[in-house]
Coordinates of C-alpha atoms in Angstrom, one line a residue:
M76 CA 35.9 -24.9 -62.6
A77 CA 34.5 -21.7 -61.2
L78 CA 33.7 -21.1 -57.7
A79 CA 29.6 -20.2 -57.6
T80 CA 29.3 -17.0 -55.5
S81 CA 25.8 -15.0 -54.4
S82 CA 24.2 -12.7 -56.8
R83 CA 22.6 -10.7 -53.3
P84 CA 24.2 -7.4 -51.4
W85 CA 26.1 -8.1 -48.4
G86 CA 23.5 -6.1 -46.1
A87 CA 20.5 -8.9 -47.9
R88 CA 23.1 -11.3 -46.8
N89 CA 23.5 -11.1 -43.2
A90 CA 19.9 -8.4 -42.2
R91 CA 18.6 -11.5 -40.6
W92 CA 22.0 -11.6 -37.5
V93 CA 22.4 -7.6 -37.5
L94 CA 18.5 -7.7 -36.5
F95 CA 19.6 -10.4 -34.0
F96 CA 22.4 -8.2 -32.9
Y97 CA 20.1 -5.5 -32.8
L98 CA 16.9 -6.5 -30.5
A99 CA 19.2 -8.4 -28.9
G100 CA 21.6 -5.3 -27.6
W101 CA 18.8 -4.0 -26.3
A102 CA 17.4 -7.0 -24.6
L103 CA 20.8 -7.0 -22.7
L104 CA 20.8 -3.8 -21.8
Y105 CA 17.5 -4.0 -20.4
V106 CA 19.1 -6.7 -18.3
G107 CA 21.5 -5.3 -16.8
E108 CA 20.2 -1.8 -16.2
R109 CA 16.5 -2.7 -14.5
L110 CA 17.4 -6.7 -13.8
I111 CA 20.7 -5.9 -12.1
G112 CA 21.0 -2.9 -11.5
G113 CA 23.8 -1.2 -9.0
P114 CA 27.2 -0.4 -8.7
G115 CA 28.7 -3.7 -9.3
K116 CA 30.4 -5.7 -12.0
A117 CA 27.3 -7.9 -13.3
R118 CA 25.6 -4.1 -14.4
W119 CA 29.0 -3.6 -16.5
I120 CA 29.7 -6.6 -18.2
V121 CA 25.6 -6.8 -19.5
S122 CA 25.6 -3.6 -19.8
G123 CA 28.8 -2.9 -22.1
L124 CA 28.1 -6.5 -24.0
A125 CA 25.0 -5.2 -25.0
V126 CA 26.4 -1.7 -26.5
A127 CA 29.0 -3.2 -28.3
L128 CA 25.8 -6.1 -29.7
L129 CA 24.2 -2.3 -30.4
L130 CA 27.2 -0.9 -32.2
A131 CA 27.9 -4.0 -34.2
A132 CA 25.1 -3.6 -35.5
W133 CA 25.0 -0.6 -36.7
L134 CA 28.5 -0.4 -38.3
A135 CA 26.6 -3.1 -40.7
W136 CA 23.9 -1.7 -41.6
K137 CA 26.4 1.1 -42.4
L138 CA 28.4 -1.6 -44.0
A139 CA 25.7 -2.9 -46.5
W140 CA 24.6 0.6 -47.8
W141 CA 27.9 1.2 -48.0
C142 CA 27.9 -2.1 -50.7
S143 CA 24.9 -2.5 -51.9
R144 CA 23.8 -1.0 -55.9
D145 CA 20.7 0.7 -57.1
E146 CA 17.2 -0.5 -55.3
H147 CA 19.7 -2.6 -52.5
R148 CA 21.3 0.7 -51.9
R149 CA 18.5 2.8 -51.4
I150 CA 16.8 0.0 -48.5
Q151 CA 20.0 -0.2 -46.8
R152 CA 19.8 3.9 -46.3
T153 CA 16.8 3.5 -45.7
I154 CA 17.1 0.8 -42.6
F155 CA 20.7 2.3 -41.9
F156 CA 18.6 5.9 -40.6
W157 CA 15.7 4.4 -38.6
S158 CA 18.9 2.7 -37.0
L159 CA 20.1 5.7 -35.9
G160 CA 16.7 7.3 -33.9
G161 CA 18.0 4.0 -31.8
F162 CA 21.2 5.5 -31.6
A163 CA 19.9 8.6 -30.2
A164 CA 17.6 6.6 -27.3
L165 CA 20.9 5.2 -26.1
V166 CA 22.6 7.9 -26.1
L167 CA 19.6 9.8 -23.9
Y168 CA 19.2 7.4 -21.6
W169 CA 23.3 7.3 -20.9
L170 CA 22.3 11.2 -20.0
S171 CA 19.1 10.2 -17.7
S172 CA 21.2 7.7 -15.9
D173 CA 23.2 7.5 -13.0
L174 CA 25.9 7.8 -15.2
V175 CA 25.4 11.2 -15.4
L176 CA 23.2 12.6 -13.3
P177 CA 22.9 11.8 -9.5
P178 CA 20.8 9.1 -8.2
A179 CA 17.0 10.3 -8.0
L180 CA 15.4 10.8 -4.6
P181 CA 12.4 10.1 -3.5
P182 CA 10.8 13.9 -3.6
K183 CA 10.1 15.7 -0.9
A184 CA 6.5 16.7 1.2
G185 CA 4.4 18.5 -1.4
E186 CA 7.3 19.4 -4.3
S187 CA 5.7 18.5 -8.7
G188 CA 6.4 19.3 -10.8
V189 CA 8.5 17.3 -13.5
T190 CA 12.6 17.1 -13.1
G191 CA 14.9 16.8 -16.4
R192 CA 15.3 13.2 -15.5
Q193 CA 11.8 13.0 -16.6
V194 CA 11.9 13.9 -19.5
L195 CA 15.2 12.7 -20.8
Q196 CA 13.3 8.9 -19.8
V197 CA 10.5 9.8 -21.6
A198 CA 12.0 11.2 -24.5
W199 CA 14.8 7.8 -25.3
I200 CA 11.4 5.4 -25.0
L201 CA 9.7 7.2 -27.1
L202 CA 12.6 7.5 -29.9
L203 CA 13.6 4.3 -29.8
A204 CA 9.4 3.5 -30.1
L205 CA 9.5 5.0 -33.1
S206 CA 12.5 4.4 -34.9
S207 CA 12.8 0.5 -33.9
G208 CA 9.1 0.1 -35.4
P209 CA 10.0 0.9 -38.6
L210 CA 13.0 -0.3 -38.9
I211 CA 12.1 -3.8 -37.6
F212 CA 8.9 -3.8 -40.3
A213 CA 11.6 -2.4 -43.1
Q214 CA 14.1 -5.4 -42.6
W215 CA 11.9 -7.8 -42.2
S216 CA 10.2 -6.6 -45.0
A217 CA 13.6 -6.4 -46.6
L218 CA 14.6 -10.1 -46.2
T219 CA 12.0 -10.7 -48.4
V220 CA 12.4 -8.1 -52.0
S221 CA 15.8 -8.8 -52.0
Q222 CA 15.6 -12.2 -52.9
S223 CA 15.4 -10.6 -56.2
Q224 CA 18.2 -9.3 -58.3
S225 CA 15.6 -6.5 -59.2
P226 CA 14.0 -5.3 -55.5
D227 CA 10.3 -2.9 -55.4
A228 CA 12.3 -0.5 -52.5
R229 CA 8.5 1.1 -52.4
R230 CA 7.0 -2.2 -50.3
V231 CA 10.5 -2.2 -48.3
F232 CA 8.8 2.2 -47.3
Y233 CA 5.4 1.1 -47.4
S234 CA 6.0 -1.4 -44.5
A235 CA 8.3 0.8 -42.8
G236 CA 5.7 3.5 -42.9
A237 CA 3.2 0.4 -41.3
G238 CA 5.3 -0.2 -38.9
G239 CA 5.7 3.7 -38.0
I240 CA 2.3 4.0 -37.3
V241 CA 1.7 0.9 -34.9
A242 CA 5.0 2.7 -33.5
A243 CA 3.1 6.3 -33.4
L244 CA 0.0 4.1 -31.7
L245 CA 2.8 3.1 -28.6
G246 CA 3.8 6.1 -28.0
T247 CA 0.0 8.2 -28.1
L248 CA -0.3 5.0 -25.2
F249 CA 2.9 6.4 -23.7
F250 CA 1.4 9.7 -23.8
V251 CA -2.3 8.4 -22.3
N252 CA -1.0 6.5 -19.3
A253 CA 1.2 9.3 -18.2
L254 CA -1.7 12.0 -19.0
A255 CA -4.4 9.4 -16.7
N256 CA -1.1 9.0 -13.8
R257 CA -0.8 13.2 -13.6
L258 CA -4.3 14.0 -13.5
D259 CA -5.5 10.8 -11.0
I260 CA -8.8 10.6 -12.9
N261 CA -11.4 7.6 -10.3
T262 CA -14.4 6.0 -11.8
D263 CA -16.2 3.3 -10.1
L264 CA -16.3 0.2 -11.4
S265 CA -16.4 -1.6 -8.0
Y266 CA -19.1 -4.8 -7.5
F267 CA -21.3 -4.4 -4.7
R268 CA -22.8 -7.3 -2.2
T269 CA -24.1 -5.8 1.8
T270 CA -21.7 -7.3 4.4
S271 CA -22.4 -10.7 6.5
P272 CA -21.9 -10.2 10.2
S273 CA -18.3 -10.4 11.6
E274 CA -17.6 -13.0 14.3
S275 CA -17.1 -9.7 16.3
T276 CA -19.9 -8.5 15.9
R277 CA -21.9 -11.7 16.5
S278 CA -19.7 -12.2 20.4
L279 CA -21.7 -8.9 21.1
V280 CA -24.7 -10.4 20.4
E281 CA -24.0 -13.0 22.4
G282 CA -23.0 -11.2 25.4
L283 CA -25.9 -9.2 25.3
T284 CA -27.8 -9.3 29.4
E285 CA -30.9 -7.7 28.1
D286 CA -33.3 -7.9 25.5
T287 CA -32.5 -5.6 22.3
A288 CA -34.8 -5.0 18.9
A289 CA -34.0 -4.0 16.1
L290 CA -36.8 -1.9 14.4
L291 CA -36.5 -2.3 11.0
F292 CA -38.5 1.1 8.9
F293 CA -39.2 -0.1 5.1
P294 CA -42.0 0.2 2.9
P295 CA -43.3 -3.1 2.2
A296 CA -41.4 -5.2 -0.9
N297 CA -38.2 -2.9 -0.7
D298 CA -35.0 -3.7 -2.4
V299 CA -33.2 -2.2 1.5
L300 CA -34.8 -3.9 3.5
T301 CA -34.2 -7.2 1.5
E302 CA -30.2 -6.7 2.3
V303 CA -30.8 -5.1 5.6
E304 CA -33.6 -7.9 7.5
G305 CA -30.8 -10.7 5.8
Y306 CA -28.4 -9.1 8.1
F307 CA -30.2 -9.0 11.0
Q308 CA -31.8 -12.5 10.6
S309 CA -28.5 -14.1 10.6
L310 CA -27.5 -12.4 13.5
A311 CA -30.1 -12.8 15.3
R312 CA -29.3 -16.5 15.9
S313 CA -26.9 -16.2 17.2
S314 CA -28.4 -15.3 20.6
G315 CA -32.1 -15.4 22.0
R316 CA -32.1 -11.5 23.6
L317 CA -31.4 -10.2 20.1
Q318 CA -35.1 -9.4 18.3
V319 CA -35.6 -8.9 14.4
K320 CA -39.2 -6.7 14.1
V321 CA -39.9 -4.8 10.9
I322 CA -41.9 -1.9 10.3
D323 CA -44.4 -0.2 8.6
R324 CA -44.1 3.5 9.0
A325 CA -47.3 4.4 7.4
M326 CA -49.1 2.3 9.4
A327 CA -47.6 2.5 12.8
P328 CA -48.3 5.9 14.0
E329 CA -47.8 5.4 17.5
E330 CA -44.6 3.1 16.7
V331 CA -43.3 5.8 14.9
A332 CA -43.7 8.5 17.3
A333 CA -42.3 6.7 20.3
Y334 CA -38.8 5.7 18.3
R335 CA -38.9 9.3 16.4
V336 CA -38.6 8.1 13.2
S337 CA -39.2 10.4 11.0
R338 CA -37.9 9.1 7.0
D339 CA -38.2 5.5 6.1
G340 CA -35.2 3.4 5.4
T341 CA -34.6 4.4 9.2
V342 CA -33.2 1.1 11.8
V343 CA -34.0 1.8 15.5
L344 CA -31.7 -0.6 17.5
A345 CA -33.1 -0.7 20.9
R346 CA -33.0 -1.2 24.8
G347 CA -34.4 -0.4 27.5
E348 CA -34.5 3.4 26.8
Q349 CA -31.3 3.6 24.9
R350 CA -31.9 4.3 21.3
Q351 CA -29.3 4.3 18.2
T352 CA -30.7 5.1 14.6
I353 CA -29.1 4.1 11.6
E354 CA -30.6 5.8 8.1
F355 CA -30.0 4.2 4.8
G356 CA -32.9 4.9 2.6
V357 CA -35.3 3.6 0.4
E358 CA -33.1 3.4 -2.6
L359 CA -30.8 0.9 -3.4
D360 CA -28.0 3.0 -5.3
S361 CA -28.0 5.7 -2.6
A362 CA -28.1 3.2 0.7
K363 CA -25.3 0.8 -1.7
T364 CA -22.1 2.6 -0.1
K365 CA -23.9 2.3 3.6
L366 CA -24.3 -1.7 3.1
R367 CA -21.2 -2.0 2.2
K368 CA -20.2 -1.4 5.8
L369 CA -23.0 -2.6 7.6
D370 CA -21.5 -4.7 10.2
S371 CA -18.9 -2.0 11.6
E372 CA -22.5 0.3 11.7
V373 CA -24.5 -1.9 13.9
Q374 CA -21.3 -2.9 16.0
A375 CA -21.0 0.7 16.3
A376 CA -24.3 1.7 17.5
L377 CA -24.4 -2.1 19.3
L378 CA -21.2 -1.0 21.4
K379 CA -23.1 2.5 22.3
L380 CA -25.4 0.8 23.7
Q381 CA -23.5 -2.1 26.1
R382 CA -21.1 -0.3 27.4
K383 CA -20.1 3.4 29.4
Q384 CA -18.0 5.3 27.4
S385 CA -14.6 5.9 28.8
T386 CA -12.8 8.4 27.8
V387 CA -9.4 8.4 25.5
Y388 CA -6.6 11.0 25.5
W389 CA -5.1 12.0 22.7
V390 CA -1.5 13.7 23.8
T391 CA -1.4 17.5 21.4
G392 CA 1.2 20.3 21.0
H393 CA 4.7 18.6 19.8
G394 CA 3.8 17.9 17.0
E395 CA 1.5 14.9 17.1
R396 CA 0.0 12.6 13.9
S397 CA -3.0 14.4 13.9
A398 CA -6.7 13.4 13.2
D399 CA -7.5 16.3 11.2
R400 CA -5.7 18.3 8.3
V401 CA -3.0 20.6 9.4
D402 CA -1.2 22.9 6.5
G403 CA 2.2 22.6 6.5
D404 CA 2.0 18.9 8.3
A405 CA 2.1 16.3 4.4
R406 CA 2.2 12.9 7.5
D407 CA -0.8 10.3 7.3
R408 CA -3.5 11.2 8.6
M409 CA -4.9 9.5 11.6
S410 CA -9.0 10.2 11.3
L411 CA -10.0 5.9 10.9
L412 CA -7.6 5.6 14.0
K413 CA -9.9 8.0 15.6
T414 CA -13.0 6.7 13.8
V415 CA -11.9 3.3 15.4
L416 CA -11.9 4.2 18.3
A417 CA -15.1 6.4 18.2
N418 CA -16.7 3.3 16.5
N419 CA -16.0 1.7 19.6
N420 CA -17.0 3.7 22.0
L421 CA -14.2 5.5 23.5
L422 CA -14.8 9.1 23.1
V423 CA -11.0 11.0 22.1
K424 CA -9.8 14.6 23.7
P425 CA -6.9 15.8 23.1
L426 CA -4.2 16.3 26.4
G427 CA -2.1 18.8 26.5
A428 CA -0.2 21.9 28.3
V429 CA -3.2 23.6 27.8
Q430 CA -5.3 20.8 29.6
G431 CA -2.6 20.5 32.6
L432 CA -0.8 17.7 30.8
A433 CA 2.3 18.7 33.4
S434 CA 0.5 18.4 36.6
A435 CA -1.4 15.1 35.8
V436 CA -3.8 12.9 33.8
P437 CA -7.8 13.1 33.8
E438 CA -8.6 10.9 36.7
D439 CA -10.8 9.3 34.1
A440 CA -8.2 8.6 31.1
A441 CA -9.1 4.7 30.0
L442 CA -5.8 5.7 27.2
V443 CA -2.9 7.4 26.8
M444 CA -2.2 8.3 23.6
V445 CA 1.2 9.8 22.1
I446 CA 1.4 9.4 18.3
G447 CA 4.5 10.9 16.4
P448 CA 5.9 13.6 18.8
T449 CA 8.0 15.5 16.4
A450 CA 9.2 17.9 19.6
A451 CA 10.7 18.4 22.8
F452 CA 7.6 18.3 26.0
F453 CA 7.4 20.8 27.5
P454 CA 9.4 20.6 31.4
G455 CA 6.8 18.5 33.8
E456 CA 4.6 16.8 31.1
E457 CA 6.8 13.4 30.6
E458 CA 7.2 13.2 34.9
S459 CA 3.4 13.4 35.2
L460 CA 3.1 10.2 32.2
A461 CA 5.4 8.3 34.2
R462 CA 3.1 9.1 37.5
Y463 CA -0.5 8.1 35.9
L464 CA 1.4 5.4 34.7
K465 CA 2.9 4.2 38.2
D466 CA -0.8 4.7 39.3
G467 CA -1.4 1.5 37.0
G468 CA -2.1 3.8 33.5
R469 CA -2.6 2.7 29.9
L470 CA 0.0 4.2 27.2
L471 CA 0.2 4.1 23.1
L472 CA 3.4 5.0 22.3
A473 CA 4.2 6.1 18.6
L474 CA 7.1 7.4 18.2
D475 CA 8.5 8.8 14.9
P476 CA 12.2 8.9 13.2
A477 CA 12.0 11.9 11.4
A478 CA 11.5 13.7 14.9
Q479 CA 13.7 16.4 16.3
A480 CA 13.0 15.4 19.2
Q481 CA 12.4 12.5 21.5
P482 CA 11.2 11.8 25.0
E483 CA 13.9 10.5 26.4
K484 CA 12.5 10.7 29.9
L485 CA 9.4 8.3 29.4
L486 CA 11.5 6.7 27.6
S487 CA 14.1 5.9 30.1
E488 CA 11.9 5.5 32.1
L489 CA 9.9 2.8 30.2
G490 CA 13.6 0.9 29.9
L491 CA 13.5 1.6 26.6
R492 CA 16.1 3.1 23.9
F493 CA 14.8 4.4 20.6
R494 CA 17.0 4.5 17.4
P495 CA 16.0 6.6 14.9
A496 CA 17.4 5.1 12.0
M497 CA 15.0 5.0 9.2
L498 CA 14.4 1.0 8.4
A499 CA 14.8 -0.3 4.6
S500 CA 14.7 -3.2 3.0
D501 CA 14.3 -4.3 -0.4
Q502 CA 13.3 -7.4 -0.8
G503 CA 10.2 -7.1 1.8
Y504 CA 8.4 -3.9 1.5
V505 CA 5.4 -2.5 0.4
V506 CA 4.6 -0.3 -3.1
A507 CA 3.1 2.8 -3.1
R508 CA 4.8 5.7 -4.9
Q509 CA 6.9 3.1 -7.7
N510 CA 10.0 5.1 -6.2
L511 CA 12.6 4.6 -3.8
A512 CA 11.0 5.4 -1.0
D513 CA 9.3 2.6 -0.7
R514 CA 12.3 0.8 1.0
R515 CA 11.1 2.4 3.9
N516 CA 7.9 0.9 3.6
I517 CA 8.8 -2.5 5.4
I518 CA 6.6 -5.6 6.2
T519 CA 6.6 -8.1 8.5
D520 CA 4.4 -11.4 10.0
Q521 CA 7.0 -11.7 12.8
F522 CA 4.6 -11.8 15.8
S523 CA 5.4 -12.7 20.2
S524 CA 3.1 -14.6 21.7
H525 CA 1.7 -12.5 23.6
G526 CA -1.9 -10.5 24.8
A527 CA -1.5 -7.2 22.5
T528 CA -0.9 -9.9 19.3
N529 CA -3.3 -12.3 20.6
F530 CA -5.3 -12.7 17.5
I531 CA -2.0 -11.8 14.6
S532 CA 1.0 -13.7 16.3
R533 CA -1.6 -16.6 14.8
Y534 CA -2.6 -15.2 11.6
S535 CA 0.7 -13.4 10.8
R536 CA 1.6 -15.5 7.5
E537 CA -1.7 -15.0 6.1
L538 CA -2.4 -11.1 7.3
P539 CA 1.7 -9.5 6.7
V540 CA 1.5 -6.0 8.8
A541 CA 2.9 -2.8 7.1
M542 CA 5.4 -0.8 9.2
P543 CA 6.6 1.5 7.2
E544 CA 9.1 4.3 8.2
S545 CA 9.9 2.7 11.4
G546 CA 13.2 3.2 14.0
A547 CA 13.9 0.3 16.1
L548 CA 13.6 0.2 20.0
E549 CA 15.8 -1.5 22.1
K550 CA 15.9 -2.7 26.1
L551 CA 18.4 -0.3 28.6
P552 CA 21.1 -2.6 29.3
D553 CA 21.0 -1.8 32.9
S554 CA 16.3 -1.8 32.3
Q555 CA 15.2 -3.5 35.7
R556 CA 11.8 -3.2 33.6
R557 CA 10.4 -6.9 31.7
V558 CA 10.0 -5.8 28.8
D559 CA 8.4 -8.2 25.7
F560 CA 9.3 -7.1 21.8
I561 CA 6.0 -8.5 20.5
C562 CA 6.5 -7.5 16.8
R563 CA 10.7 -7.7 15.4
S564 CA 11.6 -7.2 11.0
L565 CA 12.5 -9.9 8.7
P566 CA 16.3 -10.4 8.5
S567 CA 16.7 -8.4 5.4
V568 CA 16.1 -4.5 6.6
W569 CA 19.1 -3.0 7.2
A570 CA 19.5 0.9 9.5
D571 CA 19.5 3.3 6.3
A572 CA 21.9 6.1 8.6
D573 CA 22.8 8.0 5.0
G574 CA 19.5 7.6 4.3
D575 CA 20.3 6.8 0.5
L576 CA 17.9 3.6 0.7
Q577 CA 20.8 1.9 -0.4
P578 CA 22.4 -1.1 2.0
G579 CA 26.1 0.8 2.6
P580 CA 29.1 -1.6 3.9
D581 CA 28.7 -0.9 7.5
E582 CA 24.8 -0.8 7.1
K583 CA 24.3 -4.4 8.4
R584 CA 21.4 -6.7 7.2
Q585 CA 19.9 -7.8 10.7
V586 CA 16.4 -7.9 12.8
F587 CA 15.2 -5.3 14.6
Q588 CA 13.1 -5.0 17.8
L589 CA 9.6 -3.3 15.5
A590 CA 7.2 -3.1 19.3
A591 CA 7.4 -3.3 22.3
A592 CA 5.1 -4.1 25.8
L593 CA 5.9 -3.4 29.8
S594 CA 2.7 -4.3 32.0
Q595 CA 3.2 -4.2 35.6
P596 CA 0.9 -4.4 38.8
V597 CA 0.3 -1.9 40.5
E598 CA -1.5 -1.5 44.6
S599 CA -4.2 1.0 44.7
A600 CA -5.0 1.8 48.4
P601 CA -6.8 -1.2 50.4
A602 CA -10.7 -0.4 50.6
A603 CA -12.8 -0.4 53.4
P604 CA -13.2 -3.8 55.1
E605 CA -17.1 -5.0 55.1
A606 CA -17.4 -6.3 58.6
A607 CA -14.9 -6.5 61.5
G608 CA -11.4 -8.3 62.3
S609 CA -11.6 -9.0 58.1
V610 CA -8.7 -7.7 55.5
A611 CA -10.0 -6.1 52.9
K612 CA -7.9 -7.1 49.7
A613 CA -7.1 -3.0 47.2
P614 CA -8.2 -3.8 43.8
Q615 CA -5.4 -4.9 41.8
K616 CA -4.5 -2.5 38.4
E617 CA -2.5 -3.0 36.0
M618 CA 0.2 -1.0 34.1
R619 CA 0.7 -1.0 30.6
V620 CA 2.9 0.2 28.0
V621 CA 3.0 -0.3 23.6
A622 CA 5.9 1.6 22.2
L623 CA 5.5 1.6 18.8
A624 CA 8.9 2.5 16.5
N625 CA 6.6 3.9 13.7
A626 CA 3.7 6.0 14.0
A627 CA 2.2 5.6 10.3
A628 CA 1.4 1.6 10.8
F629 CA -1.9 3.3 11.9
G630 CA -2.0 6.0 9.9
D631 CA -4.9 6.2 7.0
T632 CA -2.4 5.0 4.0
F633 CA -2.2 2.2 6.6
L634 CA -4.7 0.7 8.8
P635 CA -6.7 -0.5 6.0
F636 CA -4.7 -3.1 5.5
Y637 CA -6.4 -6.4 7.4
G638 CA -3.0 -7.3 9.5
N639 CA -2.5 -3.4 10.4
R640 CA -5.7 -3.0 11.2
F641 CA -6.1 -7.4 13.4
F642 CA -2.3 -6.0 14.6
M643 CA -4.7 -2.2 16.2
A644 CA -7.0 -3.9 17.4
D645 CA -4.7 -6.5 19.2
V646 CA -3.2 -3.6 21.0
L647 CA -6.6 -1.2 21.7
R648 CA -8.0 -4.4 23.4
W649 CA -5.0 -4.6 25.5
L650 CA -5.1 -1.9 26.8
V651 CA -7.9 -0.7 27.3
G652 CA -9.4 -4.7 28.2
E653 CA -10.5 -7.4 26.0
G654 CA -14.1 -6.5 26.7
E655 CA -13.7 -3.0 25.8
V656 CA -12.6 -3.0 22.0
A657 CA -14.4 -5.3 19.5
G658 CA -12.4 -6.6 16.8
P659 CA -12.4 -5.2 13.5
P660 CA -16.1 -6.2 11.4
T661 CA -16.1 -7.2 8.1
T662 CA -17.0 -4.8 5.0
E663 CA -17.2 -4.5 1.4
E664 CA -16.3 -1.5 1.4
D665 CA -13.4 -1.4 -2.5
V666 CA -9.7 -1.3 -0.4
R667 CA -7.2 0.3 -2.8
V668 CA -4.1 -2.8 -3.8
Q669 CA -0.8 -2.4 -2.8
H670 CA 1.4 -5.1 -3.6
T671 CA 5.0 -6.2 -2.7
R672 CA 7.8 -5.3 -5.0
G673 CA 7.1 -9.3 -5.6
Q674 CA 4.0 -9.0 -7.1
E675 CA 4.9 -5.7 -8.4
A676 CA 6.9 -7.4 -10.6
F677 CA 4.6 -10.2 -12.0
W678 CA 2.1 -7.2 -13.3
F679 CA 4.6 -5.6 -14.0
Y680 CA 6.8 -8.3 -17.1
G681 CA 3.5 -10.1 -17.4
T682 CA 1.7 -6.6 -18.8
V683 CA 4.8 -5.9 -20.8
F684 CA 6.2 -8.8 -22.2
A685 CA 3.5 -11.6 -21.5
V686 CA 0.3 -10.6 -23.0
P687 CA 1.9 -8.5 -26.6
I688 CA 3.6 -11.9 -26.9
I689 CA 0.8 -13.5 -26.6
I690 CA -1.2 -10.8 -28.9
L691 CA 1.9 -11.5 -31.6
G692 CA 1.9 -15.0 -31.5
V693 CA -1.4 -15.3 -32.0
G694 CA -1.3 -12.4 -34.8
F695 CA 1.4 -14.2 -36.6
A696 CA -0.1 -18.4 -36.6
T697 CA -2.9 -16.1 -38.1
R698 CA -1.0 -14.6 -41.1
F699 CA 0.8 -17.8 -41.3
G700 CA -2.6 -19.7 -42.0
R701 CA -3.8 -17.5 -44.3
G702 CA -0.2 -17.5 -46.3
R703 CA -0.2 -21.2 -46.7
A704 CA -4.4 -21.2 -47.8
R705 CA -2.9 -19.0 -51.0
R706 CA 0.1 -20.8 -51.5
S707 CA -1.9 -24.1 -51.8
A708 CA -5.0 -22.2 -53.6
S709 CA -2.4 -21.1 -56.4

């Protein structure tokens, strides 16, 4: 009895397994290099198995070519040559990996251009896509045509061409994505909604001690008036001292002259002889930008009406961060912080050697701010700040770990020591640059109960705070001062002393102190007695200091985060005075979305894998249904 043998060539009989090994090899390589990574054994095991599967697939396709004849041989030869594109892609990936090139470091400030590593990283992905599309389509088609003794190789070639078109489309999408990232063209597709009164603005209205009028100079039946009037009517329900009145400018020339209104679409807040004006215009499209931040505009105007203007001194002359753009300084600006101070009726003035910092701090200083100094202070300046604090002064000190010099004398006076090694985390951080430097953008929700964290300590779980480029604070062992550490890092953080952004054997993960608060009552000179024999009590003053281990938390990039915004408001309220600084207003302005590493991974894998799988699944289901319908009809 003769044994039955298959008439199909070896390559046709084992095509499914060969294709499976090929795809499984690339999938395992992705797991080993991207999901595991690092220098550990797990990466070598998984990636090594992946390379073994890929080599086995290429050898199998080569064997299938040799063992085939006629049309089968043409088909297997085509499949093998397309598989060589994947082999070349693997070689390019190896050349671009850290096995050949050193680990990629964050780009330096002002550095631009394309590196050789980036060229290789783009090249191997494009080559893999352009070769895998025709390969998979051709192999899938070959499974069908190889059933016959005389297969039609043209069907396989046509399928490979279709796969090439799909691969070219994917390559075009890669190119368009890279081009869009380079050009950074933005289109405003945001929705519009007028803000509602915030709790802090309502508190200002509830605290009004004199009658205040909100005069809305608008023509009747105006869209902008509808938005503005609704806001003020809601605000007026908080206090009987706020009256809202709509005035048609064309019909009230006396009031127009009295309040000096020159155009429609103007809101005047008036208290006695004081005036604050907010202009919106009468066209809704042009007024949308201001309507989105209506609450902050009204809050700033009310503060200027109610409170006497205080002075905040911003120390300069030692490389501090500035609210304005400075040539050669790539650090984050502090313009939003300055705007917040101005909106709270706090006048910001510079204070440096030219303004006499070495001799004394001006007597009208409600607060002194030292934000990110990078150079040494001039002789006498730190001593002047120390005397200011002994007299009951208020100081916000934000340090820069990258600075060449730190205010050591001032820190010693406060009983603090600063560790400038930047903290990093590979678990809880904000993704901003899409590279390893993001690990320095650590986040925390660990706050102590203190006057300087009155709000944020209660809602830190819902409002985490970004503390980027941060060092760490410690209390000096021999200091007699009472230091309250009000903010600390998560336990997954390490001090990145070597700057490689990887946890080393000597870099222990632990909790670091990120912010400290100090306060001390100060006795002022006795006041004059009111009557004979009476004892005059000296007015009580208090020295208050908040020291931060970083300056970037209040910069323009991270201050728009709600957690950072409320943390800043808490700190300023405690330093300047509870009644001097209002809480953050509500706003409908678009804020750039920043994700943590976990959120970034969810959206990445969801868009890369989940969406294409759903689309392909629907396509296969509909095609399978049409095929069954045709077979039933035949």
